[in-house]
Short mmCIF file of N, CA, C and O in Angstrom, two decimals:
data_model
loop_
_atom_site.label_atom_id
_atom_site.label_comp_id
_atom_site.label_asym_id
_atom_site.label_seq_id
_atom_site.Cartn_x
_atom_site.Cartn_y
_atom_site.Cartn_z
N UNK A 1419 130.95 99.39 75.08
CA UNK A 1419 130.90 100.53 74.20
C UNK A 1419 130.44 100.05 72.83
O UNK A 1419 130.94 98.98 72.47
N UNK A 1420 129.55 100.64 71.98
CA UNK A 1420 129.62 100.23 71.14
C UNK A 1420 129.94 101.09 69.90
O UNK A 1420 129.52 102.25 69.91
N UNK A 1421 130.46 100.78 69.12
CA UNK A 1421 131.39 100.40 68.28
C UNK A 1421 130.64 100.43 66.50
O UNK A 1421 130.53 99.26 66.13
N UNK A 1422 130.28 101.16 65.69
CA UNK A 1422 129.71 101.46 63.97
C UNK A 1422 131.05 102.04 63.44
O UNK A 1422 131.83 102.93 63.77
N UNK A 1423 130.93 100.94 62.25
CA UNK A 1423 131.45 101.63 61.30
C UNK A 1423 130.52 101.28 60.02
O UNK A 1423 129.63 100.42 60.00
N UNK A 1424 130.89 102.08 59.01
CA UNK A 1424 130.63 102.10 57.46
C UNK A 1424 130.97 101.75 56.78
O UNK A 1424 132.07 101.34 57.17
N UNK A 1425 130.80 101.42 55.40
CA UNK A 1425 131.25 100.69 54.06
C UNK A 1425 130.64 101.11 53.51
O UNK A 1425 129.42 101.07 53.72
N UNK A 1426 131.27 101.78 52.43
CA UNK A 1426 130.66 102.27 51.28
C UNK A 1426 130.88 101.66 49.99
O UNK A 1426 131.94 101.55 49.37
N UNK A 1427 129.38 101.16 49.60
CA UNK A 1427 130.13 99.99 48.22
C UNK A 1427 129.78 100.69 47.13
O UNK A 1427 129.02 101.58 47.53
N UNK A 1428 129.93 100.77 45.86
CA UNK A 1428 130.12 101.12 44.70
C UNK A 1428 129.46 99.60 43.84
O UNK A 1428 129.74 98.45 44.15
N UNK A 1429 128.77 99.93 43.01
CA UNK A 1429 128.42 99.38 42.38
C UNK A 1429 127.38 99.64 40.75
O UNK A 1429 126.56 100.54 40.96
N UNK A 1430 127.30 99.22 39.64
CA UNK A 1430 126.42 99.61 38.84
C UNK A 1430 125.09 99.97 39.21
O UNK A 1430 124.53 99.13 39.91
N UNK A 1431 124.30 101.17 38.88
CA UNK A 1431 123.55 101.93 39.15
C UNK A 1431 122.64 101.96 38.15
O UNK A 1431 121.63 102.41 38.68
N UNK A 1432 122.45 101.78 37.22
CA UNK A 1432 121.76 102.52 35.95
C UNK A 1432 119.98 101.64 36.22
O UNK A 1432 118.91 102.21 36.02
N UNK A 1433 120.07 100.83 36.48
CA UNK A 1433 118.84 100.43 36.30
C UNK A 1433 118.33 100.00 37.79
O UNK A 1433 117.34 99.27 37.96
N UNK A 1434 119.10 100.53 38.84
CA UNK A 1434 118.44 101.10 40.04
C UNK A 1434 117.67 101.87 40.39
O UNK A 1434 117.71 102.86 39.66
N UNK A 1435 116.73 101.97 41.40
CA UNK A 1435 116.15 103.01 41.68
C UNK A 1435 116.89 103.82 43.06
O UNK A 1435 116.12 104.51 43.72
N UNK A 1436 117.93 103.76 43.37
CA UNK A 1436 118.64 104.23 44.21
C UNK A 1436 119.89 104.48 43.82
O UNK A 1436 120.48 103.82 42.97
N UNK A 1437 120.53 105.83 44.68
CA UNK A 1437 121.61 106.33 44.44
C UNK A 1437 123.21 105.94 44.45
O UNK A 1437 124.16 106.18 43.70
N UNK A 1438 122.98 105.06 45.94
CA UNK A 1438 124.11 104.71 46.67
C UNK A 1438 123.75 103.36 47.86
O UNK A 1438 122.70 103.06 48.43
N UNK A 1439 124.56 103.01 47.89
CA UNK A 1439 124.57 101.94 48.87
C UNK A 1439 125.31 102.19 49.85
O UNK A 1439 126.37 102.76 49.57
N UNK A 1440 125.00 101.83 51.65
CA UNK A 1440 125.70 102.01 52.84
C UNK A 1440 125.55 101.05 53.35
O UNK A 1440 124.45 100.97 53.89
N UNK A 1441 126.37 99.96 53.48
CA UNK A 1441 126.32 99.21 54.55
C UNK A 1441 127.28 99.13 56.49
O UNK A 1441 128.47 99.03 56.76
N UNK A 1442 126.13 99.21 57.32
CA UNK A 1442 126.50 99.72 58.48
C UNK A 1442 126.77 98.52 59.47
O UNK A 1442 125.77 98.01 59.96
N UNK A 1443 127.57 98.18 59.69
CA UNK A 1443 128.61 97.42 60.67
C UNK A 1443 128.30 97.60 62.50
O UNK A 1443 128.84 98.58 63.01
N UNK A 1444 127.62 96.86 63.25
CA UNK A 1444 127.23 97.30 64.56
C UNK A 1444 128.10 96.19 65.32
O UNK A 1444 127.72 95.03 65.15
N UNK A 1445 129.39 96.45 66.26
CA UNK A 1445 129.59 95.41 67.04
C UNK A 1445 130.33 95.90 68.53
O UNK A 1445 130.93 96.97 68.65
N UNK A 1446 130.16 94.91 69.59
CA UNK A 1446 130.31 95.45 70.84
C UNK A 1446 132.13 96.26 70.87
O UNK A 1446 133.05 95.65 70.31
N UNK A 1447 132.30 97.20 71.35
CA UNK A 1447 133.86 97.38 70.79
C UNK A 1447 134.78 96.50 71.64
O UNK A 1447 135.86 96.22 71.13
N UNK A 1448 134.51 96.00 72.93
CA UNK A 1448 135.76 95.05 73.80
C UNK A 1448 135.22 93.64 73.59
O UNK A 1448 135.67 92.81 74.39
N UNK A 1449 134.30 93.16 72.62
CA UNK A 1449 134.51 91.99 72.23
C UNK A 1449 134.34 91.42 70.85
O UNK A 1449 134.34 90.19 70.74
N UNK A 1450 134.18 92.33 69.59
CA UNK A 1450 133.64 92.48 68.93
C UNK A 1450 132.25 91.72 68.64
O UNK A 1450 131.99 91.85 67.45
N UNK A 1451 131.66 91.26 69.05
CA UNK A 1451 130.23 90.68 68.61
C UNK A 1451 129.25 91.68 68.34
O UNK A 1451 129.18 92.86 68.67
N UNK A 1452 128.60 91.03 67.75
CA UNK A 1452 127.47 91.70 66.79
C UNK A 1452 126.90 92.02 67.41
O UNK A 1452 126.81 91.39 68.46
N UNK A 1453 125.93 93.44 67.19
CA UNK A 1453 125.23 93.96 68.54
C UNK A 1453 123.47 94.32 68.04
O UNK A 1453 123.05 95.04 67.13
N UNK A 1454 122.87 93.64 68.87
CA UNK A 1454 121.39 94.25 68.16
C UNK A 1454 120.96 95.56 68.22
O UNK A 1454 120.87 95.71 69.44
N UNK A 1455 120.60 96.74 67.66
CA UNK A 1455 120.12 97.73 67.59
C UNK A 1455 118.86 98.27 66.98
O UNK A 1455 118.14 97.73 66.14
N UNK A 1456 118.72 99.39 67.53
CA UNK A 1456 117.50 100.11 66.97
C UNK A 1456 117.93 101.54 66.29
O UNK A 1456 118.38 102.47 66.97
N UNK A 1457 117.78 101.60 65.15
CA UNK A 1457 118.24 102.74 64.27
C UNK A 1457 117.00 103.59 63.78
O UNK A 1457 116.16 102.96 63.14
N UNK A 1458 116.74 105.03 64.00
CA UNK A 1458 116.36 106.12 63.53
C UNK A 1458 117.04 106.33 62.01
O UNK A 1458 118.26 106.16 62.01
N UNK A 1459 116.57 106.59 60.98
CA UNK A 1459 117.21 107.17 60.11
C UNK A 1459 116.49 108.45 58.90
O UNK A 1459 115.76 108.29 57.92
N UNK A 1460 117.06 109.62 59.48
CA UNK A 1460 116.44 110.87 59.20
C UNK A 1460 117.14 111.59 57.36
O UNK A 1460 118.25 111.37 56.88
N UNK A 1461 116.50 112.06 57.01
CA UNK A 1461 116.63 112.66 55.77
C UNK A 1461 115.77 113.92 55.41
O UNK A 1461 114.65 113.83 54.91
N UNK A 1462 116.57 115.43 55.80
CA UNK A 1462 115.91 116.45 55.88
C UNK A 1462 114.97 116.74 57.42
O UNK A 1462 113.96 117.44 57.47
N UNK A 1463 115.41 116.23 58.27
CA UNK A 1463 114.36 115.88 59.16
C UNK A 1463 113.42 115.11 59.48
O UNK A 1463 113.00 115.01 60.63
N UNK A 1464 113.00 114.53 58.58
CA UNK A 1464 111.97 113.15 58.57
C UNK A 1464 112.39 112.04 58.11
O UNK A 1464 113.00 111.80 57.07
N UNK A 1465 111.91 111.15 59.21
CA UNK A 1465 112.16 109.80 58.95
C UNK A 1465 112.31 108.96 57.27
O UNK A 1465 111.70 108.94 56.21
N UNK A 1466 113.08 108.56 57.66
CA UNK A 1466 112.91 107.48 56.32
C UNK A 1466 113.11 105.91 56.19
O UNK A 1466 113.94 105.03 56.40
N UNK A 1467 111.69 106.12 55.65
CA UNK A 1467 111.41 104.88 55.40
C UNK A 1467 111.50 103.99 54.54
O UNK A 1467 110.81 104.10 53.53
N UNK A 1468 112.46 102.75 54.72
CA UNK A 1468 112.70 101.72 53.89
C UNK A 1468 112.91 100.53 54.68
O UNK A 1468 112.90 100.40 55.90
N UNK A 1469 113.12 99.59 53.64
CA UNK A 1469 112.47 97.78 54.60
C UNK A 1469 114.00 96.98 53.69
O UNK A 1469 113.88 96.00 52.95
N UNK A 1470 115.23 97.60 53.96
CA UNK A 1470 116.25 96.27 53.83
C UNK A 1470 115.86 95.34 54.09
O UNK A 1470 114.87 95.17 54.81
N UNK A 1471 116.74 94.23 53.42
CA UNK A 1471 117.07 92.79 54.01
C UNK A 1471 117.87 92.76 55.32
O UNK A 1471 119.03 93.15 55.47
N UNK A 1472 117.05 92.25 56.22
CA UNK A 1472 117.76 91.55 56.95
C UNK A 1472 117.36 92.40 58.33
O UNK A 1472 117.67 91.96 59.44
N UNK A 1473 116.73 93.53 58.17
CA UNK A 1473 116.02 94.35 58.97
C UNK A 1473 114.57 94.03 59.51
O UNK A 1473 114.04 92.96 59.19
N UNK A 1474 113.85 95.03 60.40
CA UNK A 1474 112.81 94.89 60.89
C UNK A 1474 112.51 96.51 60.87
O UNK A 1474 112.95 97.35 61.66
N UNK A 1475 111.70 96.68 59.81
CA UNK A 1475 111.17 98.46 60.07
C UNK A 1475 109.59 98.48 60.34
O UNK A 1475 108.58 97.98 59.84
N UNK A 1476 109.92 99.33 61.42
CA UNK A 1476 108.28 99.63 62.27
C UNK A 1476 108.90 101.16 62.83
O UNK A 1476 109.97 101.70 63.11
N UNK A 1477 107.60 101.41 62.77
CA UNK A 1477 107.30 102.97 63.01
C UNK A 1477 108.58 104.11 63.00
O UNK A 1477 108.91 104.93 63.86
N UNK A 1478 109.18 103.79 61.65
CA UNK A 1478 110.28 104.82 60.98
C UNK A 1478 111.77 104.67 61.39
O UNK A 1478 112.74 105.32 61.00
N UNK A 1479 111.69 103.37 62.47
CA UNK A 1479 113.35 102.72 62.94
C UNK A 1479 113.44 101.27 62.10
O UNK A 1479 112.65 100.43 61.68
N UNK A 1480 114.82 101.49 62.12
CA UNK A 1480 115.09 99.69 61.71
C UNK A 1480 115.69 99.77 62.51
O UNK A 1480 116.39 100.71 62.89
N UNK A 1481 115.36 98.00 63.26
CA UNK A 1481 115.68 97.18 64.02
C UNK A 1481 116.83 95.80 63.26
O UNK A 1481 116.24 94.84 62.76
N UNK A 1482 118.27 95.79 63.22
CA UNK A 1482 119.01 94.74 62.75
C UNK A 1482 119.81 94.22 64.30
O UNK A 1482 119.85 94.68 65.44
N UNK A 1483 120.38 93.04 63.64
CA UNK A 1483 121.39 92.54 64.28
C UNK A 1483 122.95 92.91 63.57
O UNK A 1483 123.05 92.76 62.35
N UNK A 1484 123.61 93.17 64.01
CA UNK A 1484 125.30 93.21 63.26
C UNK A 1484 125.64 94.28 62.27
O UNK A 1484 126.53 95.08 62.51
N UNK A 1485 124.87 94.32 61.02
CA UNK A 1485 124.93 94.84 59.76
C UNK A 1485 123.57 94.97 59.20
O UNK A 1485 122.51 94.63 59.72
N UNK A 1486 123.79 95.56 58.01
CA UNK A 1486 122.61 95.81 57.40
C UNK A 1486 122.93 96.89 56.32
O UNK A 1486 123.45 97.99 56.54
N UNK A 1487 122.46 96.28 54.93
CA UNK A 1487 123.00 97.52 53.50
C UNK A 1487 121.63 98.29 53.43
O UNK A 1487 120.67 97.60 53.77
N UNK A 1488 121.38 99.44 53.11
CA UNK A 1488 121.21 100.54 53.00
C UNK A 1488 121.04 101.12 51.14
O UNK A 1488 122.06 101.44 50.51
N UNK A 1489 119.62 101.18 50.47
CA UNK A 1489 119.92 101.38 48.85
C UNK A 1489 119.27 102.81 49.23
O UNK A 1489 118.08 102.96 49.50
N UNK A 1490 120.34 103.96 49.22
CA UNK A 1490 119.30 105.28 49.30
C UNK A 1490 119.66 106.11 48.13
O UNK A 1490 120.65 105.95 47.42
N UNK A 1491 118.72 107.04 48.02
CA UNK A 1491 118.77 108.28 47.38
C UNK A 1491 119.67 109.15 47.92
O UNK A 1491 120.00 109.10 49.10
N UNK A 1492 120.25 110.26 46.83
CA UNK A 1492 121.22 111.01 47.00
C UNK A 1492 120.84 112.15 48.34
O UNK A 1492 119.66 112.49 48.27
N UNK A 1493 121.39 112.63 49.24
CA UNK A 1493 121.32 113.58 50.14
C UNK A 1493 121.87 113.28 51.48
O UNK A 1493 122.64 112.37 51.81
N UNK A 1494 121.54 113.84 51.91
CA UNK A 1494 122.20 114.55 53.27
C UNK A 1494 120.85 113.15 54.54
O UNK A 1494 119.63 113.09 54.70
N UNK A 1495 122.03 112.38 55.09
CA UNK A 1495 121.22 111.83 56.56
C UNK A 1495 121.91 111.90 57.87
O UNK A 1495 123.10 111.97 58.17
N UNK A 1496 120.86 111.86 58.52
CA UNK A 1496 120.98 112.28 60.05
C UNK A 1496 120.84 110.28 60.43
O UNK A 1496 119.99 109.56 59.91
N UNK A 1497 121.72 109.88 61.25
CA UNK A 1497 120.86 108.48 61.80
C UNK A 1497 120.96 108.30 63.41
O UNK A 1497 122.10 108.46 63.84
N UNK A 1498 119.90 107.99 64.43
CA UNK A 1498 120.32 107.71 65.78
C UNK A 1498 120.04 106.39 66.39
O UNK A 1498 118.91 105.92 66.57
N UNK A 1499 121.39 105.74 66.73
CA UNK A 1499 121.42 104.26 67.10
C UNK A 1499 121.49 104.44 68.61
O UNK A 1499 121.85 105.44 69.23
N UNK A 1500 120.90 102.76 69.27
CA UNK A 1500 120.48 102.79 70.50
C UNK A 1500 120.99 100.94 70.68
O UNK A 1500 120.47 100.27 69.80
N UNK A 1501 121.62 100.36 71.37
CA UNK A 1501 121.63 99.24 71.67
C UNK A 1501 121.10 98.44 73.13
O UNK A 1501 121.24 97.27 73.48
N UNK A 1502 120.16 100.05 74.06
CA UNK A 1502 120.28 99.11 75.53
C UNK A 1502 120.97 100.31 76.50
O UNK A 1502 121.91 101.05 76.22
N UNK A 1503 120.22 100.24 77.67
CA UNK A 1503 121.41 101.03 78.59
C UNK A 1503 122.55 100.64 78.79
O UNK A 1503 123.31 101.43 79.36
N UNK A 1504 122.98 99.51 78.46
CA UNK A 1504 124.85 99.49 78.35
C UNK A 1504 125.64 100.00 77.86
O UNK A 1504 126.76 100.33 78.24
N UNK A 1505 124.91 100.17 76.58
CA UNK A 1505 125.84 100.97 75.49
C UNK A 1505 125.27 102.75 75.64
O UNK A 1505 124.24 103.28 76.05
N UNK A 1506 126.57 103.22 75.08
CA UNK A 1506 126.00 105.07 74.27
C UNK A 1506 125.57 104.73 73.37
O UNK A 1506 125.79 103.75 72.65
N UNK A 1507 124.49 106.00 73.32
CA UNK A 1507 123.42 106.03 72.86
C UNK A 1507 124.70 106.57 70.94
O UNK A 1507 125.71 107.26 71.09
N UNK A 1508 124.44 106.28 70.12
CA UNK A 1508 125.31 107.35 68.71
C UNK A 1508 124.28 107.87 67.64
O UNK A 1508 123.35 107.22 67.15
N UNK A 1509 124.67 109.37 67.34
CA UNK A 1509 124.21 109.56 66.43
C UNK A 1509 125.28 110.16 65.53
O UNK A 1509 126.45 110.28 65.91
N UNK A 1510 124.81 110.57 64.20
CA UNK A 1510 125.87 110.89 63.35
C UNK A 1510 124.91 111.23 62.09
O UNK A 1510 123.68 111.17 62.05
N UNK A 1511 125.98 111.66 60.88
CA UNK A 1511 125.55 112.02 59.39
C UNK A 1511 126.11 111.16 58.93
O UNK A 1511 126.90 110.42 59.52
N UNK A 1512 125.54 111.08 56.89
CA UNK A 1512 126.64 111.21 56.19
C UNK A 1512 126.02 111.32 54.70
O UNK A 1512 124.81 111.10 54.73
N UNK A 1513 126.50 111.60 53.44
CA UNK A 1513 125.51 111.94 52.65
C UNK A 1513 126.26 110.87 51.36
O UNK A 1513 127.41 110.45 51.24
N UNK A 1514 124.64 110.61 50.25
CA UNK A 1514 124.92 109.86 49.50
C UNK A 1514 125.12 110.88 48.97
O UNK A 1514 124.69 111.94 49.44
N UNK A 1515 126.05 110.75 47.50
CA UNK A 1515 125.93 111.34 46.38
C UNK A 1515 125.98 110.90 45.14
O UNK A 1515 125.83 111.68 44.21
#
C-alpha cells in the first residue's frame, strides 16, 4: 500500500518568488521504504509545471524517489500519484495560501 504524507514548512517569503512550500513524503506503508513515483500535479485543471530538486519533470509529471519540496504559488491543487501496479493508484488536493 502506499502510504503520502505532507509537511508543511513555513518559512521567510519576502524575496521569494513563491507562496508556500510542500514537502511530500512517499513510502511503502508495511515497510516503510521510500517509494519511487510518478506525480501529476494540477492547478485549475492544468498541469503544472516546475523542476524541484531532486525530481525529474517531463511532460507535466514529476518523477521522485521518497520526498520532494514543492515552492508554489497560492491556490487550489489537484495531484495524481502512481507507484506501479502494486500499489493504489492516490489522488488528492490541497491549497497554498
Amino acid at each position: 500500500m502506499l502510504a503520502c504524507t505532507c509537511l508543511s514548512l513555513a518559512g521567510p517569503l519576502a524575496a521569494a518568488s513563491y507562496d508556500g512550500v510542500l514537502t511530500i513524503n512517499v513510502a511503502d506503508e508495511d515497510t516503510g521504504a521510500p517509494l519511487a513515483v510518478r506525480m501529476e500535479l494540477r492547478k485549475k485543471g492544468r498541469p503544472v509545471r516546475i523542476r524541484p530538486e531532486g525530481a525529474i519533470s517531463q511532460d507535466g509529471y514529476l518523477v521522485f524517489e521518497g520526498s520532494v519540496t514543492l515552492e508554489l504559488k497560492q491556490g487550489a491543487y489537484e495531484f495524481f500519484m502512481e507507484a506501479g501496479p502494486e500499489y493504489q493508484f492516490r489522488q488528492g488536493h490541497f491549497t497554498i495560501e
